Short mmCIF file of C-alpha atoms and ligand atoms in Angstrom, two decimals:
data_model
loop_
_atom_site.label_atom_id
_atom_site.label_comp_id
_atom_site.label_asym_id
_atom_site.label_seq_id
_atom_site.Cartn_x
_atom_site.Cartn_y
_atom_site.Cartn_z
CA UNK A 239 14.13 7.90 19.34
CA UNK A 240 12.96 4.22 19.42
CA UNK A 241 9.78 4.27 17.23
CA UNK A 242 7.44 1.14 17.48
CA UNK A 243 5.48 0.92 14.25
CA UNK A 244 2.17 -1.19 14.50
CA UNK A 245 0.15 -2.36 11.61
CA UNK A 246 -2.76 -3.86 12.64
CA UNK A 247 -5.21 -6.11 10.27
CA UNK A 248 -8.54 -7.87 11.49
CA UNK A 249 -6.95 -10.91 12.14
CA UNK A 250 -3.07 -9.73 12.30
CA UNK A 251 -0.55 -7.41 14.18
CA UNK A 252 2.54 -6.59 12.15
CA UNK A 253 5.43 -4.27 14.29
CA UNK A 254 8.71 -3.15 13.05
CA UNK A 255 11.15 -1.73 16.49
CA UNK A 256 13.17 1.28 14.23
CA UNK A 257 15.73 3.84 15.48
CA UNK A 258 15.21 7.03 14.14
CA UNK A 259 16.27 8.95 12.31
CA UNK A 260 18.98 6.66 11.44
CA UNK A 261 16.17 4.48 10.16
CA UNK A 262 17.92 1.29 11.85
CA UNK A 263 15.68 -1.76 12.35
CA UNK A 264 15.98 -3.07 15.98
CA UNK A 265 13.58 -5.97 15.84
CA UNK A 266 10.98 -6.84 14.06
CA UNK A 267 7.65 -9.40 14.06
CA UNK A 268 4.00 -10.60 12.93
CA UNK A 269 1.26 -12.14 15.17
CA UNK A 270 -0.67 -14.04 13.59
CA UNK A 271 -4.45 -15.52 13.65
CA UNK A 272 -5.57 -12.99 16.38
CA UNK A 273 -9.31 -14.43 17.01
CA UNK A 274 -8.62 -17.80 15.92
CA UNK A 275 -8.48 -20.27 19.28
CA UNK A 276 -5.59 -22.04 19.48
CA UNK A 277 -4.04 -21.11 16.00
CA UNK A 278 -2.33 -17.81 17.11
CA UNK A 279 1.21 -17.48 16.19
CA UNK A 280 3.79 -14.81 16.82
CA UNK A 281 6.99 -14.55 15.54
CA UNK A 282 9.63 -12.12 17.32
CA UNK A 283 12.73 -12.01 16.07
CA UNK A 284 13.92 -15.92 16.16
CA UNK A 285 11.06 -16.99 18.83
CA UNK A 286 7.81 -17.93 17.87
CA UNK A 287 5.09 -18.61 20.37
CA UNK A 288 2.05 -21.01 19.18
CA UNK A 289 -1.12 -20.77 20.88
CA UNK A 290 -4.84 -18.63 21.25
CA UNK A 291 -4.52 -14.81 20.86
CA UNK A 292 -7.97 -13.73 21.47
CA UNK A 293 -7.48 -10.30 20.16
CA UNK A 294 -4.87 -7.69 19.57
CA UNK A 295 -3.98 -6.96 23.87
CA UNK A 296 -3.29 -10.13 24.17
CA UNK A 297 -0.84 -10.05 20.90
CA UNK A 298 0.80 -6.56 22.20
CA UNK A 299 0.83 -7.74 25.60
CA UNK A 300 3.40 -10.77 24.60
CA UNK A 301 4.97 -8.39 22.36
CA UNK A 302 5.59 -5.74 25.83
CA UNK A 303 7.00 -8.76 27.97
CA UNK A 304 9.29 -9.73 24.64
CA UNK A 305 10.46 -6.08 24.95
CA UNK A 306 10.90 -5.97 28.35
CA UNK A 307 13.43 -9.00 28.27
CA UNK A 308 15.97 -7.01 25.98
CA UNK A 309 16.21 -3.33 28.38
CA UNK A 310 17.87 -2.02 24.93
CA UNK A 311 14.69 -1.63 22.94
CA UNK A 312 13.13 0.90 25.23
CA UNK A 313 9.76 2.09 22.90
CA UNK A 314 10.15 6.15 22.96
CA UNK A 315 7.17 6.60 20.69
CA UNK A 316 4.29 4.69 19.05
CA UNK A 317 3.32 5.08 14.79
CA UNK A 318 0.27 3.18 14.17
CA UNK A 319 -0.99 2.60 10.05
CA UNK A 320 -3.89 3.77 10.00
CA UNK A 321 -6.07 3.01 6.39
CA UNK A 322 -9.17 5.98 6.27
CA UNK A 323 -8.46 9.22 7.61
CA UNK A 324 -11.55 10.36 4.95
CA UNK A 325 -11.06 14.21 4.39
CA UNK A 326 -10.33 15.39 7.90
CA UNK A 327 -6.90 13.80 7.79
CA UNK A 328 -4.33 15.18 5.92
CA UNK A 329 -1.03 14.66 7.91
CA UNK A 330 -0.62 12.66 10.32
CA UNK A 331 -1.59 13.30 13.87
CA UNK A 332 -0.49 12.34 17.31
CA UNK A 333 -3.19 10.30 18.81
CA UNK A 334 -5.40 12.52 21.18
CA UNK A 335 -9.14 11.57 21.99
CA UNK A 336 -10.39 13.12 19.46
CA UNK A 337 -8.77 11.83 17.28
CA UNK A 338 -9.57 8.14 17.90
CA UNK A 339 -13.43 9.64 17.80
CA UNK A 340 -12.86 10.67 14.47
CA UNK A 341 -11.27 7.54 13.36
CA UNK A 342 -14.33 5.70 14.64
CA UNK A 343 -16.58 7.93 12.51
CA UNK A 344 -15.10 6.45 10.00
CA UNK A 345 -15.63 3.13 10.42
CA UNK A 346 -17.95 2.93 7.66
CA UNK A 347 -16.19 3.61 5.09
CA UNK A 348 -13.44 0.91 5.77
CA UNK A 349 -15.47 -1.27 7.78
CA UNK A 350 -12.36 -4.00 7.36
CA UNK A 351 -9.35 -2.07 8.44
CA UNK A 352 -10.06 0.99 10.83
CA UNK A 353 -11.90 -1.08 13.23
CA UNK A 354 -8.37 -3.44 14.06
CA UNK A 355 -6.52 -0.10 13.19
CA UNK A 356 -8.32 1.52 16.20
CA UNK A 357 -7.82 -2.08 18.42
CA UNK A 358 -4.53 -1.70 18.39
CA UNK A 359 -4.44 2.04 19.04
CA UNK A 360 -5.89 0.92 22.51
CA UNK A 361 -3.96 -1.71 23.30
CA UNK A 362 -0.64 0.41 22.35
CA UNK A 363 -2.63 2.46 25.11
CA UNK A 364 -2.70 0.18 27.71
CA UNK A 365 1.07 -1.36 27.03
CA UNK A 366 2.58 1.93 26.33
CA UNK A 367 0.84 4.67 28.36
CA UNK A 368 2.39 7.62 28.49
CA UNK A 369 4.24 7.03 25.46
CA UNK A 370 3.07 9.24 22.64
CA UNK A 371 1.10 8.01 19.53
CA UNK A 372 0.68 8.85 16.18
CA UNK A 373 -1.90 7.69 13.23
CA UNK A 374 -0.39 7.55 10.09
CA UNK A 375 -3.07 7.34 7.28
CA UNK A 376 -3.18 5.12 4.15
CA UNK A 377 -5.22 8.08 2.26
CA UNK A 378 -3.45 11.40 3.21
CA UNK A 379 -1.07 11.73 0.49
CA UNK A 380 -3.79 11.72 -1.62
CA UNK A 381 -5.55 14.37 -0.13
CA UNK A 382 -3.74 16.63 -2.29
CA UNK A 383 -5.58 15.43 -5.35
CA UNK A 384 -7.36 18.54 -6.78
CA UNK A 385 -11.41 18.41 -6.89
CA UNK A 386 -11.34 18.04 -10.34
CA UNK A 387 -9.84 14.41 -10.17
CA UNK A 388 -10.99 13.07 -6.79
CA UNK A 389 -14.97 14.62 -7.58
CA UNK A 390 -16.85 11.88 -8.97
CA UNK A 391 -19.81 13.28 -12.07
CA UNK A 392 -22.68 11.93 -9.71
CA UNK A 393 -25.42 14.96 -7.74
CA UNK A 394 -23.69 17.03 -5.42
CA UNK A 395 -25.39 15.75 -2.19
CA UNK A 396 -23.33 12.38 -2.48
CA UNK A 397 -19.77 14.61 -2.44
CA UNK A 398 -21.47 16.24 0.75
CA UNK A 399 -21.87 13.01 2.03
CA UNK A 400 -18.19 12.29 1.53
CA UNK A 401 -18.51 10.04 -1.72
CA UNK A 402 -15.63 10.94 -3.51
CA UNK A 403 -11.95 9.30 -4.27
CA UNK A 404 -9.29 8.78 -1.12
CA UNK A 405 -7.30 6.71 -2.81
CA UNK A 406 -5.16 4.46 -0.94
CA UNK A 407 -1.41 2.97 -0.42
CA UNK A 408 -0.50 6.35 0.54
CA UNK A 409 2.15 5.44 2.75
CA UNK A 410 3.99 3.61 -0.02
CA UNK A 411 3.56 5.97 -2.67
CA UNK A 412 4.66 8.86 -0.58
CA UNK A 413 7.64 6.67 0.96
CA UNK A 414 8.92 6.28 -3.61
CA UNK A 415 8.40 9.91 -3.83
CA UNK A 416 10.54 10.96 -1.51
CA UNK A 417 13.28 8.36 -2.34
CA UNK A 418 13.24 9.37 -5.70
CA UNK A 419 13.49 13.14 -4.80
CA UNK A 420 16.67 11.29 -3.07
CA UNK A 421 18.02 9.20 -5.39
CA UNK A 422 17.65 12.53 -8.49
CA UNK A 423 18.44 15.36 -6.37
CA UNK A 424 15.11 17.00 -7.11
CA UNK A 425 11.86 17.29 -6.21
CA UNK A 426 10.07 19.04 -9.54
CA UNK A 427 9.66 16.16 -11.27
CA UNK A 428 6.45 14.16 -12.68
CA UNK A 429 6.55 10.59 -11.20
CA UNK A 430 4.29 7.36 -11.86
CA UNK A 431 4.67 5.03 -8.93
CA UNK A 432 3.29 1.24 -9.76
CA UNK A 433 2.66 -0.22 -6.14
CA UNK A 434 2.45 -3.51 -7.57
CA UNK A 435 1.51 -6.01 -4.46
CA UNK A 436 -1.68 -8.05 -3.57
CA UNK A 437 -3.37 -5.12 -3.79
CA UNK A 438 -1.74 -2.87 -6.73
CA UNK A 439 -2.58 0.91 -7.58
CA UNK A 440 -0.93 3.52 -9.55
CA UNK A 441 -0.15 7.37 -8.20
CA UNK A 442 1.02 10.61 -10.61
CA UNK A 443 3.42 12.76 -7.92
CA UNK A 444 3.86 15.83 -9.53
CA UNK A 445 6.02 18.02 -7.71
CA UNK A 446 6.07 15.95 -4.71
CA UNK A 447 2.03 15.81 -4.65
CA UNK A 448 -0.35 13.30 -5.57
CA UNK A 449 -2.28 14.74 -8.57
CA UNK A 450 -4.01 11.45 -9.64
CA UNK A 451 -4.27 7.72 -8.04
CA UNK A 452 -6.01 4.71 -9.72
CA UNK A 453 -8.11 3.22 -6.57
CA UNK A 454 -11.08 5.41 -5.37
CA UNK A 455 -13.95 5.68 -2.84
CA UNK A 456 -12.67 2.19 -2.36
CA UNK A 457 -9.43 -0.14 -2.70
CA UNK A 458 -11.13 -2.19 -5.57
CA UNK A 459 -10.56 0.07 -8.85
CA UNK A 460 -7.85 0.77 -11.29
CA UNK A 461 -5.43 -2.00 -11.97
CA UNK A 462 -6.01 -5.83 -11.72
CA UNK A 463 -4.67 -7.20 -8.60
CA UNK A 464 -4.53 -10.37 -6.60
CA UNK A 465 -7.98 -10.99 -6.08
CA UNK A 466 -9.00 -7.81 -6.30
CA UNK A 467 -11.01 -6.95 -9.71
CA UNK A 468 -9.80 -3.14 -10.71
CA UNK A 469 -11.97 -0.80 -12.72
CA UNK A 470 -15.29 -2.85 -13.76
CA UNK A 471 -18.46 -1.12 -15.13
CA UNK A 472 -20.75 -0.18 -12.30
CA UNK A 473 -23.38 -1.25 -15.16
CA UNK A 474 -22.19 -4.77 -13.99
CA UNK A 475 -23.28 -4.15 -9.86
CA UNK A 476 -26.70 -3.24 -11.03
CA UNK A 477 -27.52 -6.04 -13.43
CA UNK A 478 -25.74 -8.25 -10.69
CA UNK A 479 -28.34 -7.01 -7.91
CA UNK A 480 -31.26 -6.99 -10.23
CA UNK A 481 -30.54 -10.49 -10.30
CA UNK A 482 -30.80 -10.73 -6.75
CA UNK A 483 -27.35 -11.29 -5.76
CA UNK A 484 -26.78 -9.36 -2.50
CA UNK A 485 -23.72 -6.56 -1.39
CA UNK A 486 -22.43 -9.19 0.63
CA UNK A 487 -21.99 -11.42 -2.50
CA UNK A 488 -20.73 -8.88 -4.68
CA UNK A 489 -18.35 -7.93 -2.68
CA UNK A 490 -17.36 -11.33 -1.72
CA UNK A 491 -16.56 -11.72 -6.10
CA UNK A 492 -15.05 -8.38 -6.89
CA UNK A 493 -12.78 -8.63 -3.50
CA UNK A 494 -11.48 -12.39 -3.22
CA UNK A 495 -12.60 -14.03 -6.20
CA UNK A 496 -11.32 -11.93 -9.12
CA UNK A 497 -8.27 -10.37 -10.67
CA UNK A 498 -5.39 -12.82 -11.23
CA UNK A 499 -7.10 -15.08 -9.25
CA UNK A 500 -9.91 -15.51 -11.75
CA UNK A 501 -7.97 -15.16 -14.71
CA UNK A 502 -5.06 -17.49 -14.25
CA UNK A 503 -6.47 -19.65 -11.10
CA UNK A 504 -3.53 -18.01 -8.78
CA UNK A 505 -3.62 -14.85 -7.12
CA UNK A 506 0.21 -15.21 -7.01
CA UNK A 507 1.97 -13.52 -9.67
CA UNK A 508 4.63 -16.29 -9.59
CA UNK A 509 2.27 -19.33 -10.06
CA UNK A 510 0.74 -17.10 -13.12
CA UNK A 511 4.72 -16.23 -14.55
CA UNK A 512 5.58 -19.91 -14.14
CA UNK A 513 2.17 -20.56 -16.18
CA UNK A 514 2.91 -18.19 -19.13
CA UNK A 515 6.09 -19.61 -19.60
CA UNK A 516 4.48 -23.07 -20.41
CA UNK A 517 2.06 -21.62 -22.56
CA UNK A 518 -1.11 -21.36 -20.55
CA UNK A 519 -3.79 -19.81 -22.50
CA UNK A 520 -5.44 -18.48 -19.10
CA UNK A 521 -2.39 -16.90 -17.77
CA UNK A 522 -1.03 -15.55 -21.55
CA UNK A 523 -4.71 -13.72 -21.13
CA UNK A 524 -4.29 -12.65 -17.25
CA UNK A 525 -0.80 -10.92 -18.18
CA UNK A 526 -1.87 -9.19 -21.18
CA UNK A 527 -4.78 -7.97 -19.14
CA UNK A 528 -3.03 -7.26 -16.12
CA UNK A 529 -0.13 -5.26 -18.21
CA UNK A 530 -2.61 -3.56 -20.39
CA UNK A 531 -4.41 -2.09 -17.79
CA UNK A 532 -1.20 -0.66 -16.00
CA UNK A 533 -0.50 1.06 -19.78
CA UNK A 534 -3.66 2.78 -19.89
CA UNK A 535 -2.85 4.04 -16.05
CA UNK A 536 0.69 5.64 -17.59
CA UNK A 537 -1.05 7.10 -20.42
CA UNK A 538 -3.82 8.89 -18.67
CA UNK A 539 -1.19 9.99 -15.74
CA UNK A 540 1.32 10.79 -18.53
CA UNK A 541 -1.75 13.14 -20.36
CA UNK A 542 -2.87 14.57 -17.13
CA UNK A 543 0.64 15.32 -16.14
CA UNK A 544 1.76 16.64 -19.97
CA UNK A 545 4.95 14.87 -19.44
CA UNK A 546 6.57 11.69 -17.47
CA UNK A 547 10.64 12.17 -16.03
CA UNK A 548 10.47 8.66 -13.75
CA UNK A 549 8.36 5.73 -13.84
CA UNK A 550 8.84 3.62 -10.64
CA UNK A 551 7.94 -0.14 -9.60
CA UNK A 552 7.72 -0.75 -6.16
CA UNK A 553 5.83 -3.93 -4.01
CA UNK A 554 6.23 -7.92 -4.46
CA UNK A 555 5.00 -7.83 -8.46
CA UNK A 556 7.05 -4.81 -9.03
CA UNK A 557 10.32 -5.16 -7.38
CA UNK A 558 10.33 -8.78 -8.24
CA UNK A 559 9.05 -9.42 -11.39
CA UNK A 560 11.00 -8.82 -14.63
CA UNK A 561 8.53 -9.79 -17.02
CA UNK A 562 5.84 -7.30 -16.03
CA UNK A 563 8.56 -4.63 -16.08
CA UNK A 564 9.29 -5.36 -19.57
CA UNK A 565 5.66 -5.97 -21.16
CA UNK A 566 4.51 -2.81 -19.26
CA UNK A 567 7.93 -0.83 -20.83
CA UNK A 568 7.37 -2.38 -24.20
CA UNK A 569 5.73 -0.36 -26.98
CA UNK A 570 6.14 2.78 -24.91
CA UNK A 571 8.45 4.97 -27.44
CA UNK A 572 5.61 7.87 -27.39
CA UNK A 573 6.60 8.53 -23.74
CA UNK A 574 10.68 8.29 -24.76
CA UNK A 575 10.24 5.19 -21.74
CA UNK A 576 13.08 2.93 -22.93
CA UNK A 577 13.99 0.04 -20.40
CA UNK A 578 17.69 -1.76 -20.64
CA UNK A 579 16.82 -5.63 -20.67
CA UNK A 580 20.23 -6.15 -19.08
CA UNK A 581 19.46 -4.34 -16.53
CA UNK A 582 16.16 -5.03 -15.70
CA UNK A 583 17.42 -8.95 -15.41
CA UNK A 584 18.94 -7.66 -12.17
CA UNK A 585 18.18 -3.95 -10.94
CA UNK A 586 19.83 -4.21 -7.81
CA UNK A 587 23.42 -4.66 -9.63
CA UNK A 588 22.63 -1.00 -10.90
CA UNK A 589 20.77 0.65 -7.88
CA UNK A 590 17.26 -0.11 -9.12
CA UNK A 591 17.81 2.24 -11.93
CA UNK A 592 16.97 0.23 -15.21
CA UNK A 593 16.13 2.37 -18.50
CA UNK A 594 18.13 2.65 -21.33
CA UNK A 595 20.87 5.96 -22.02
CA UNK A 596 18.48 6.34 -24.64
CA UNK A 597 15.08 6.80 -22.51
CA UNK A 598 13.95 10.34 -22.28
CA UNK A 599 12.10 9.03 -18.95
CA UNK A 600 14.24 7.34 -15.99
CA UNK A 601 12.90 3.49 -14.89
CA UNK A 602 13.25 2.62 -11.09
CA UNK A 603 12.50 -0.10 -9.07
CA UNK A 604 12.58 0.98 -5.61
CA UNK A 605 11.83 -1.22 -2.67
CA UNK A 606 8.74 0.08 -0.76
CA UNK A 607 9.06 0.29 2.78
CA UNK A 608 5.58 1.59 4.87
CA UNK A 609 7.31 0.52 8.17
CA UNK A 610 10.02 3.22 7.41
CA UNK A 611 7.49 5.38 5.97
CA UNK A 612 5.54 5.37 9.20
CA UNK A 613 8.32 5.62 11.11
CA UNK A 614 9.70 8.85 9.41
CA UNK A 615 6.65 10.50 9.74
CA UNK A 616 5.84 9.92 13.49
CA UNK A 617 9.44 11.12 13.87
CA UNK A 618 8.08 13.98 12.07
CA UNK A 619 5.38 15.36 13.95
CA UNK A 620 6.92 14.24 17.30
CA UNK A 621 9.87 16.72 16.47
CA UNK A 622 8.06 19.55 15.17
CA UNK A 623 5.77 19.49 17.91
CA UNK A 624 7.72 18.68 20.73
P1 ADP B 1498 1.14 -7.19 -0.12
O1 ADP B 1498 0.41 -6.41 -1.15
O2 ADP B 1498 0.31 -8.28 0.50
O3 ADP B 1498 1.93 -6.38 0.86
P2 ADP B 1498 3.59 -7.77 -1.60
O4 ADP B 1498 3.88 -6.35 -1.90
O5 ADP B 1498 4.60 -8.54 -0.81
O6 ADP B 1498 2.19 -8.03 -0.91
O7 ADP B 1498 3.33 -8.52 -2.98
C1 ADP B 1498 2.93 -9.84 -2.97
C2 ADP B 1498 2.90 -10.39 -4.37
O8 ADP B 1498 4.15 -10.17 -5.02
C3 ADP B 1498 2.73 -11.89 -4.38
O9 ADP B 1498 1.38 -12.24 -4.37
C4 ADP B 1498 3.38 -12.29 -5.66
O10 ADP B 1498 2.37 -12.33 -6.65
C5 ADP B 1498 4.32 -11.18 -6.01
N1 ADP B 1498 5.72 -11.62 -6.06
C6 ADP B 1498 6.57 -11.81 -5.04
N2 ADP B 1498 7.76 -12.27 -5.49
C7 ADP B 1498 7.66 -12.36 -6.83
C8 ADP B 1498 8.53 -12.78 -7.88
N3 ADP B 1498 9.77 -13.19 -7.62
N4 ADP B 1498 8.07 -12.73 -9.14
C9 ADP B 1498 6.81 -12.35 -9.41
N5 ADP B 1498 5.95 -11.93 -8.48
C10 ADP B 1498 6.35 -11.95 -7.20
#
């Protein structure tokens, strides 16, 4: 089955062409600058066309007549990323009516990504009828996280008005559990998986589950991130807004004009490495911080869980960088999380596996792969239901 996976963003359409279940990548692409006239760019394969795509039909549509010139990559079914699925989602679903009704409901609570999620859910529609769908949500692996974690302390009415963690990166985080239930040969095991991107959140997967996840009602707590802030005092909001400083404004700071970004001036983990190593007072501080916070995220996970077997790294920060590994491993001797230096230097020379013979806990760094992930899944349900 030839599963076309679609990730659509306000201003981009990202599509991966996989064979399943072998999990084979036939082709794969980005447009670019959707909305912007006369900057669109798309990128199939080796082509690239330059030039206005109004909105995402016109992106798919040059994306159809790309697939239509190679008769090979027939599209059997369609797996679109979807971000909020809020509590009604828990799986995914194959796309039916009321299903895109529902993801419309929730529009408000992720006013930047379901409305482009549910764009390109109708123009897979118009390229692709007949050919089934399926929404794959950002927050259902989380949905397993009990009451007692996801439940913020705030008057009961709120919860009923669906204020309450979801949690997000799901795909990814599911996606590391399973290949380390792969990779060990089991699936009882207590996991932490660091999705350590642009955006960057933690997830304790105990027995397969999500049991705990640092992000929240929103993608802006936990750990520091690009530009993203992580946990800040909600004290902080008020006093901002007493001061007259609107929702737009805050969320303008605490969205694109924090985390690294503030701290070291780049929201590029790179830039702030490449800083450190000259000495940079601002990016010494921005590592600490950003390290330090990912500790605190093990310890709590590690307490909730009573007990850690496999600590994974996954996304750009993660699979890349080796000094993060080894300041967030450091110190850690109270888990029994031991990391081999040699073998951090270059995880892929040992499989991604990277702790010590002495480490009571394993150390991973897995590649994360949503395209695969989303892929899988629609395979899933398309299967299973017929
Ligand atoms: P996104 O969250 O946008 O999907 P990625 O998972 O690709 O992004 O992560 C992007 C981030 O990964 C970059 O901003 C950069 O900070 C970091 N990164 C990529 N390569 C390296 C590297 N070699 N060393 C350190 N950080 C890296």
């Amino acid at each position: 089955m030839h599963i076309l996976v679609l990730n659509a963003g306000s201003s981009s359409l990202k599509w991966q062409l996989i064979a399943m279940p072998s999990g084979e990548v036939l082709t794969k692409g980005l447009a670019e600058r959707i909305g912007e006239p006369g900057k669109g760019k798309i990128h199939f394969g080796d082509e690239i066309f330059e030039g206005s795509l109004p909105s995402h039909v016109e992106a798919l549509k040059k994306l159809k007549d790309y697939l239509n010139r190679h008769s090979e990559w027939e599209v059997n079914a369609v797996g679109h990323r979807v971000v909020h699925g809020g509590n009604e989602f828990v799986e995914p679903v194959r796309i039916t009516d009321r299903v895109k009704l529902k993801i419309k409901s929730l529009f408000g609570l992720a006013p930047l990504h379901n409305p482009p999620n549910l764009s390109g859910i109708a123009a897979a529609e118009k390229f692709f009828p007949g050919t089934p769908q399926v929404a794959v949500f950002d927050t259902a692996f989380h949905q397993s996280i009990p009451q007692s974690e996801h439940r913020y302390a705030i008057p009961e009415v709120f919860y009923k008005q669906g204020i309450r963690q979801y949690g997000f990166h799901g795909i990814s985080h599911s996606y590391i559990a399973k290949k380390v239930a792969e990779i060990t040969g089991r699936t009882s095991l207590k996991i932490i998986s660091l999705h350590l991107g642009n955006g960057a959140s933690a997830t304790a997967v105990a027995d397969g589950k999500s049991v705990a996840h640092s992000m929240g009602f929103g993608p802006l707590p936990g750990l520091i991130m690009g530009t993203r802030s992580g946990d800040v005092d909600p004290s902080v909001l008020l006093y901002w807004m007493e001061q007259g400083m609107t929702a737009g404004e805050i969320s303008r700071v605490l969205n694109k004009e924090s985390g690294l970004s503030a701290l070291a001036g780049s929201n590029d983990m790179r830039e702030v490495e490449r800083l450190y190593e000259t000495g940079d007072k601002n990016a010494v501080l921005a590592v600490e911080m950003y390290v330090k916070r990912i500790k605190k995220y093990i310890g709590a996970f590690t307490a909730l869980m009573n007990g850690l077997d496999v600590l994974v790294f996954t996304a750009g920060v993660g699979e890349h960088s080796m000094l993060i590994r080894k300041k967030v491993c450091e110190n850690s001797d109270y888990t029994g999380l031991f990391l081999d230096e040699e073998k951090n230097k270059n995880p892929e020379r040992f499989k991604g596996i990277i702790h010590a013979e002495r480490s009571r806990v394993q150390i991973m760094v897995i590649p994360t792969d949503e395209e695969r992930e989303i892929a899988s899944q629609t395979y899933d349900v398309l299967t299973k239901t017929g």
